Tab-separated table of C-alpha atoms in Angstrom:
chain	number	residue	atom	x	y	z
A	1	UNK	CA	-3.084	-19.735	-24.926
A	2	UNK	CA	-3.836	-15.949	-25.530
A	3	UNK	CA	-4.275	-13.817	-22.655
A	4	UNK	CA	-7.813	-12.633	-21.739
A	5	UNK	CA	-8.483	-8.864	-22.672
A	6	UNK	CA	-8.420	-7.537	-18.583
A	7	UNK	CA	-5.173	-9.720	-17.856
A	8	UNK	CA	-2.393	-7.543	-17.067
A	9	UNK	CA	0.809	-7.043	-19.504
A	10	UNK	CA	3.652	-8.070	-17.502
A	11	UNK	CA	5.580	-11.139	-18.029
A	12	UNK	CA	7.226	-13.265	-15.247
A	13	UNK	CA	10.160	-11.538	-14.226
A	14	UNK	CA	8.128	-8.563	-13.196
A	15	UNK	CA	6.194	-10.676	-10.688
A	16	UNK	CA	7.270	-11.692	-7.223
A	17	UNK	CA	5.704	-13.687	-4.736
A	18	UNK	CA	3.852	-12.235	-1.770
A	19	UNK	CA	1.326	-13.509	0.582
A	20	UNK	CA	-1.586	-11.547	-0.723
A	21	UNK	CA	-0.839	-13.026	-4.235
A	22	UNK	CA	1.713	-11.656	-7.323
A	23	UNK	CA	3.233	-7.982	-6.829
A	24	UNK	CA	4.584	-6.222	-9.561
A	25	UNK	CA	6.569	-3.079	-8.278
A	26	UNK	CA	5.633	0.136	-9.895
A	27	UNK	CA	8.430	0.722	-12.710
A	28	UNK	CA	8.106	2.713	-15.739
A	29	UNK	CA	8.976	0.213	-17.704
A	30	UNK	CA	5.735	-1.731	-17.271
A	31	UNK	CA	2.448	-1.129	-18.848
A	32	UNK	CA	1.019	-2.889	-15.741
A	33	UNK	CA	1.892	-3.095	-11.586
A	34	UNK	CA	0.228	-3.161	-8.131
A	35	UNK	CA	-1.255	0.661	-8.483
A	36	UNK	CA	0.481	2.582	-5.360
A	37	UNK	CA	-2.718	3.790	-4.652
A	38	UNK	CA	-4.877	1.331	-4.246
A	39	UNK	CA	-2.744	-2.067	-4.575
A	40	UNK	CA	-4.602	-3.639	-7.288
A	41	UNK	CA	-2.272	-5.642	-10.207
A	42	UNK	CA	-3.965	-3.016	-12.653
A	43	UNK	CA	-3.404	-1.765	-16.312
A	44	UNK	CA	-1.984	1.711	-16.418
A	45	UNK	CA	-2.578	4.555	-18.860
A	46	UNK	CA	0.884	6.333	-19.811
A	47	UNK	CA	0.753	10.407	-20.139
A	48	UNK	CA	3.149	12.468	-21.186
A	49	UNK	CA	2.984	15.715	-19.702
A	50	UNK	CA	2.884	19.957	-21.358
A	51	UNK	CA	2.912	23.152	-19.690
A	52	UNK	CA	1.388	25.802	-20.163
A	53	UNK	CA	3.093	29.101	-19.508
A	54	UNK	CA	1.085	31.650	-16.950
A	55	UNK	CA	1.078	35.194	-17.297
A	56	UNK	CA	3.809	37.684	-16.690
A	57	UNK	CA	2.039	38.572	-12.935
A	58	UNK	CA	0.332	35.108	-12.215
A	59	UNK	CA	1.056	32.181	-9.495
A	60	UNK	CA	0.244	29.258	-9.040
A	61	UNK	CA	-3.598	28.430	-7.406
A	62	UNK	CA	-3.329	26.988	-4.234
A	63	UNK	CA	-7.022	26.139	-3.153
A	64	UNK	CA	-7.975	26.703	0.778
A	65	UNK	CA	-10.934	25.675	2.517
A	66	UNK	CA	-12.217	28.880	2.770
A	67	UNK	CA	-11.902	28.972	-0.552
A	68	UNK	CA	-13.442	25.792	-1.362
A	69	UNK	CA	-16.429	27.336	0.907
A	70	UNK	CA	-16.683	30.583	-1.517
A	71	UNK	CA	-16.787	28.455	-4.236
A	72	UNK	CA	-19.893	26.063	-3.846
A	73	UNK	CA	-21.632	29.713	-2.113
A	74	UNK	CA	-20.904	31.401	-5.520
A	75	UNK	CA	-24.421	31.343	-7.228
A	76	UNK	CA	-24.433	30.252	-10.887
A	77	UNK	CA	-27.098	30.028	-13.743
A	78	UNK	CA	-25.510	26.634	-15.055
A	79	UNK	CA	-25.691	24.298	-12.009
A	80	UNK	CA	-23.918	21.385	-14.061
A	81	UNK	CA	-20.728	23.854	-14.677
A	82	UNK	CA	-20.758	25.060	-11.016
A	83	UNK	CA	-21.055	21.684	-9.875
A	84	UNK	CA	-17.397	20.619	-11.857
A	85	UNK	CA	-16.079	23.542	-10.555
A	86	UNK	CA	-16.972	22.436	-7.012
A	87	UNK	CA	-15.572	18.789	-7.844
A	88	UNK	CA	-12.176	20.074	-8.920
A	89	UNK	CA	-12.197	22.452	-6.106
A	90	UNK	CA	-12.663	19.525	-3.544
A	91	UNK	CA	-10.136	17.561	-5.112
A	92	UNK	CA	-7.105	20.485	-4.902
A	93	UNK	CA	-7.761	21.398	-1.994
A	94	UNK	CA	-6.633	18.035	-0.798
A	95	UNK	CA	-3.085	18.778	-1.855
A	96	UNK	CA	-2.957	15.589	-4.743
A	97	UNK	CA	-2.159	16.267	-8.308
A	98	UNK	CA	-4.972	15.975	-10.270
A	99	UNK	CA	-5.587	14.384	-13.953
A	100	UNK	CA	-8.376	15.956	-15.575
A	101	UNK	CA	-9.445	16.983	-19.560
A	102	UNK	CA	-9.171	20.119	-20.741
A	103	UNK	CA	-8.711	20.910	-24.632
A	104	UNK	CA	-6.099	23.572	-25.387
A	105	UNK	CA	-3.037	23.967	-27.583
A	106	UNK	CA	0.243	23.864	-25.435
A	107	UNK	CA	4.088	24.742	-26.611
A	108	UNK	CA	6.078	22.956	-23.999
A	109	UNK	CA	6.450	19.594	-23.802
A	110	UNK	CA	8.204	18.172	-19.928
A	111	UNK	CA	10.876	15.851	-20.718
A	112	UNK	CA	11.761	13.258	-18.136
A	113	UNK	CA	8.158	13.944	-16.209
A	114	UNK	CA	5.690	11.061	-16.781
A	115	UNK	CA	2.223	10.488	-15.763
A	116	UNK	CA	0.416	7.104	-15.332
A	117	UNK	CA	-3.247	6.607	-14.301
A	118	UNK	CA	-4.167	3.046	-13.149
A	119	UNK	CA	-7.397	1.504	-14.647
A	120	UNK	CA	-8.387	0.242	-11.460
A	121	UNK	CA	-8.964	3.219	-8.976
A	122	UNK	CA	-7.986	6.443	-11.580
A	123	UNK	CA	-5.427	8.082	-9.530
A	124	UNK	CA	-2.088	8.972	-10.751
A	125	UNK	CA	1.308	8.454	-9.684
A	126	UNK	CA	3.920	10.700	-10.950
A	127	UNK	CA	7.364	10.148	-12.228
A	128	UNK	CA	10.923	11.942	-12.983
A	129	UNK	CA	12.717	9.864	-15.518
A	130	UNK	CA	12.689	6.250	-13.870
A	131	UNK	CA	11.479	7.308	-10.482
A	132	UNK	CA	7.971	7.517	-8.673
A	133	UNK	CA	7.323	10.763	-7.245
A	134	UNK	CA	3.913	10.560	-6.490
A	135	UNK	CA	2.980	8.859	-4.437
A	136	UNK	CA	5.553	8.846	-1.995
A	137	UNK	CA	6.392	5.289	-1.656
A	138	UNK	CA	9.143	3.155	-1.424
A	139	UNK	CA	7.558	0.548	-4.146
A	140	UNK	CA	7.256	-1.503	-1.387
A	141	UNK	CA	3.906	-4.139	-0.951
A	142	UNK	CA	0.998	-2.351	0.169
A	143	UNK	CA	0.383	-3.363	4.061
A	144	UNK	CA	-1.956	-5.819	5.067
A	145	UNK	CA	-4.909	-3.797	6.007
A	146	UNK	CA	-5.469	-5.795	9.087
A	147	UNK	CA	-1.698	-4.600	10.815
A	148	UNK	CA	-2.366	-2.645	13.600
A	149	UNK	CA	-2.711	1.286	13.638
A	150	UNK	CA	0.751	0.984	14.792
A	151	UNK	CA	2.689	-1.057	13.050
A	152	UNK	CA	0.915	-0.251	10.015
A	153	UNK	CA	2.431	3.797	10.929
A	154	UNK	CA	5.776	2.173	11.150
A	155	UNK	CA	5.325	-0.131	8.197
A	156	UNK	CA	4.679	3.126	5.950
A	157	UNK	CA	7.646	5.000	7.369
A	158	UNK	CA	9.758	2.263	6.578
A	159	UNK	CA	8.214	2.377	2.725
A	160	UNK	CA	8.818	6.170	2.250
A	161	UNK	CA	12.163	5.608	3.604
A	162	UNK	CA	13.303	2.600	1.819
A	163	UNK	CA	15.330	4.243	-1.340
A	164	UNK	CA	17.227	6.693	1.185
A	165	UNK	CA	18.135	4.337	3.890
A	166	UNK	CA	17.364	0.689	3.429
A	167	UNK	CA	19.075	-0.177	7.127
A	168	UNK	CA	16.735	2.252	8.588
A	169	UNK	CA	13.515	1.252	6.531
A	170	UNK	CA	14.840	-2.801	7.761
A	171	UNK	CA	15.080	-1.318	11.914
A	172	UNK	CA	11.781	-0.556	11.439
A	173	UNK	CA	9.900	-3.755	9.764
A	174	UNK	CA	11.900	-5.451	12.899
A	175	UNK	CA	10.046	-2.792	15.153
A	176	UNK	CA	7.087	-3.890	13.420
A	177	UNK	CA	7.665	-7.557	14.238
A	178	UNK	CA	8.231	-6.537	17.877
A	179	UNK	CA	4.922	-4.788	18.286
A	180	UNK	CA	3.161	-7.979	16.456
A	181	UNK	CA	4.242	-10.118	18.997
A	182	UNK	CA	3.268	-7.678	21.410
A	183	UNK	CA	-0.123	-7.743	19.800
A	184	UNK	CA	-0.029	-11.269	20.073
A	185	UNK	CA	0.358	-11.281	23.956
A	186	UNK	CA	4.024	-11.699	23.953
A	187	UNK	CA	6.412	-9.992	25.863
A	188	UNK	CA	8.083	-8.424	22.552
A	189	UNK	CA	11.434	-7.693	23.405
A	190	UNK	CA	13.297	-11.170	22.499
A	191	UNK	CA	12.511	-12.834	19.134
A	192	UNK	CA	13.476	-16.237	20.316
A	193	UNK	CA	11.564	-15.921	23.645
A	194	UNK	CA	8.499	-14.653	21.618
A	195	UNK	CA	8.327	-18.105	19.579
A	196	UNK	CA	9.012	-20.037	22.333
A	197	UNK	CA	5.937	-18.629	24.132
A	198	UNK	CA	3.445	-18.892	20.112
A	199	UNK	CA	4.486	-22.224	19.688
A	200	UNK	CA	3.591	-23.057	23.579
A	201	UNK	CA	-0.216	-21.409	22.082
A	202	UNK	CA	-0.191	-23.694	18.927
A	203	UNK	CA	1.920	-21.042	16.824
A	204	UNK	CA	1.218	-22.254	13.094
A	205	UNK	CA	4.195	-23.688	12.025
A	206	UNK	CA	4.676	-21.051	8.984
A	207	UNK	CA	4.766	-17.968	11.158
A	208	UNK	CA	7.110	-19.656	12.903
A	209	UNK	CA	9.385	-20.366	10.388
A	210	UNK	CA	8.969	-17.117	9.022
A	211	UNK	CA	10.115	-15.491	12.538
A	212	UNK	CA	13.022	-17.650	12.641
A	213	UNK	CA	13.957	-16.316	9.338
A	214	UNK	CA	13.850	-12.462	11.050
A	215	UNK	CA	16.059	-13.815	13.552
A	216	UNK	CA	18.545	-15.148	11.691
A	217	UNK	CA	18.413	-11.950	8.801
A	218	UNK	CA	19.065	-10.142	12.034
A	219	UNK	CA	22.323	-12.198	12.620
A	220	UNK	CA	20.944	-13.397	16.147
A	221	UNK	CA	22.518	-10.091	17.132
A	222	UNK	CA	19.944	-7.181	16.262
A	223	UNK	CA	17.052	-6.431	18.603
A	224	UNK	CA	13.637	-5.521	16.827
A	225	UNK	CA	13.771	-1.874	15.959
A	226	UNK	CA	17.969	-2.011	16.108
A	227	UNK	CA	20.213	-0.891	12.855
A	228	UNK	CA	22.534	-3.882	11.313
A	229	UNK	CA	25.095	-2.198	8.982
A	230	UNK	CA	24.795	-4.939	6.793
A	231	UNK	CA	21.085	-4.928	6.119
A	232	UNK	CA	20.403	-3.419	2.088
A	233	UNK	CA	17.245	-2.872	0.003
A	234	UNK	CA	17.081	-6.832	-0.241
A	235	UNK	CA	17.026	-7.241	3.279
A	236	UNK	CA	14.016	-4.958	3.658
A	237	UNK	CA	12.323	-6.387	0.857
A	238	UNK	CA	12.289	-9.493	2.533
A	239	UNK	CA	11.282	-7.920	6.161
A	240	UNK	CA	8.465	-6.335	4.304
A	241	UNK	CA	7.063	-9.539	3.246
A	242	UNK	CA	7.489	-11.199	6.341
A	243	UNK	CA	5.261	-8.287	8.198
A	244	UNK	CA	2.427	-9.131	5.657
A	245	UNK	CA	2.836	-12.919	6.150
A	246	UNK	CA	2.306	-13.125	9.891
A	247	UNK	CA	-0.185	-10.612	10.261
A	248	UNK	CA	-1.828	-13.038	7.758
A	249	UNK	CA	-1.738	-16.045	8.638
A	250	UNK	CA	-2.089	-14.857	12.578
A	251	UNK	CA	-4.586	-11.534	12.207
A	252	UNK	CA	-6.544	-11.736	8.732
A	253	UNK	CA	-7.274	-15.253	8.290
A	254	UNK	CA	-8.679	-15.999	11.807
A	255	UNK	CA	-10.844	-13.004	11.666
A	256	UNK	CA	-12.233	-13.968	7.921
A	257	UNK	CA	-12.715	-17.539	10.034
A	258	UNK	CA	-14.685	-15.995	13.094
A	259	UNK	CA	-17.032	-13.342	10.421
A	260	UNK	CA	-17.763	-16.740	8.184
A	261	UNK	CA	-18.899	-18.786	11.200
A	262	UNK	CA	-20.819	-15.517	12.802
A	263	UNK	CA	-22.597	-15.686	9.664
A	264	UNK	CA	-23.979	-19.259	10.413
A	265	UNK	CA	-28.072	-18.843	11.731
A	266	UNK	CA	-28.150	-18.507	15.316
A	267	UNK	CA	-29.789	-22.417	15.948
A	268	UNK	CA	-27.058	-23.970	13.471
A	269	UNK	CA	-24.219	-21.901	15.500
A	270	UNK	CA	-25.354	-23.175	19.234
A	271	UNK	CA	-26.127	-26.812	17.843
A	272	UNK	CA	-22.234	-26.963	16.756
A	273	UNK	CA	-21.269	-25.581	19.813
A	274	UNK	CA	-23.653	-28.265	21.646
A	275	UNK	CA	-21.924	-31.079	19.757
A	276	UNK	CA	-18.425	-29.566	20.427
A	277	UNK	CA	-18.881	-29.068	24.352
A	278	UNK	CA	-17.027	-31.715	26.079
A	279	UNK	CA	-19.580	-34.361	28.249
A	280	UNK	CA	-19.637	-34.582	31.548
């Protein structure tokens, strides 16, 4: 069957299982992957990338916000022109590279520097022969939205470290286990205690497999937020996944649950409750 026209180019090897749906890590050797930007399995537009040389007593422009303020108060007779200068002005001085058209001849070509631009959102994420740059990420699945402020913080530490120190980036997805069951009124400092006391509260039986499988990656011997010299990038890979999964099945899917049924009329809402309050 041929593939619709929007359907992403990848082909089954690239695609892993996760609990949001398929990932495809972010490799420049696919012409589509979940966009480290926004997370979306999205088409991306290859660039390659020229330089232009400055002159002899130039630097680069580094754009403050006192500059940015001196811009949009410089008066202009072509308010279309002075508003794209204010638009690129507002994007640099956030720091991000930047993707935008500009028609000139250029000499220099940058060899082993590649650009690609995702169809989905339009940023750009930057590469150096095989590796991403920009943004920096770990290629790692984008968080559940719905983790806590702070095991989402630890869950993004542990992507930006994962190439450099997989045992430390797999400490920290443990640490972020800990503070889940923390978040879900445990005590959060022994894994097997903590499923003990879910499954006493009706603990769906997948997050409970899933924590036994943190447990036993951990060897039974490392505490949440501990280094095991044997953990590798696999290891965190998995941990990652596992992070997503509970907050899930325990976090995202009861609250999608709770806004569907506070979106039931008011009379509907108290005649369910009516029929489900026990009779004395």
């Amino acid at each position: 069957m041929p593939k619709a026209a929007d359907e992403p180019d990848v082909d089954d090897k690239q695609v892993r299982d996760e609990p949001r749906g398929r990932y495809v890590a972010p490799a420049v050797e696919h012409r589509a992957f979940n966009c480290p930007h926004c997370g979306a399995l999205a088409k991306q537009h290859w660039f390659t990338v020229h330089a232009e040389p400055m002159g002899k007593d130039k630097t680069p422009t580094v754009i403050s916000e006192e500059d940015l303020n001196a811009i949009k108060e410089q008066p202009s007779e072509d308010p279309k022109a002075h508003a794209d200068v204010v638009s690129l002005a507002e994007k640099m001085v956030t720091g991000f590279p930047i993707l935008y058209f500009e028609r000139f001849n250029c000499d220099y070509r940058v060899v082993n520097v590649s650009i690609a631009r995702c169809f989905n959102c339009d940023d750009i994420s930057i590469w150096i022969l095989d590796r991403l740059v920009w943004p920096t990420r770990g290629g790692a699945p984008l968080p559940n939205q719905d983790l806590p402020a702070d095991v989402l913080a630890d869950y993004e530490e542990a992507d930006r470290i994962l190439d450099l120190s997989p045992r430390g980036a797999a400490a920290l997805l443990r640490l972020c286990i800990q503070k889940l069951c923390k978040h879900l009124e445990c005590d959060g400092t022994n894994i097997n205690s903590d499923i003990a006391a879910l499954v006493q509260k009706g603990l769906d039986p997948r997050v409970q497999k899933a924590l036994d499988i943190v447990r036993v990656i951990g060897n039974n011997a490392v505490h949440p937020g501990q280094m095991d010299l044997k953990d590798d990038r696999s290891t965190a890979g998995k941990l990652f996944g596992l992070v997503n999964l509970i907050c899930e099945i325990m976090i995202t899917q009861p609250k999608h649950v709770n806004e569907m049924y506070e979106a039931i009329p008011p009379d509907l809402r108290e005649a369910i409750e009516k029929r489900d309050t026990p009779k004395t």
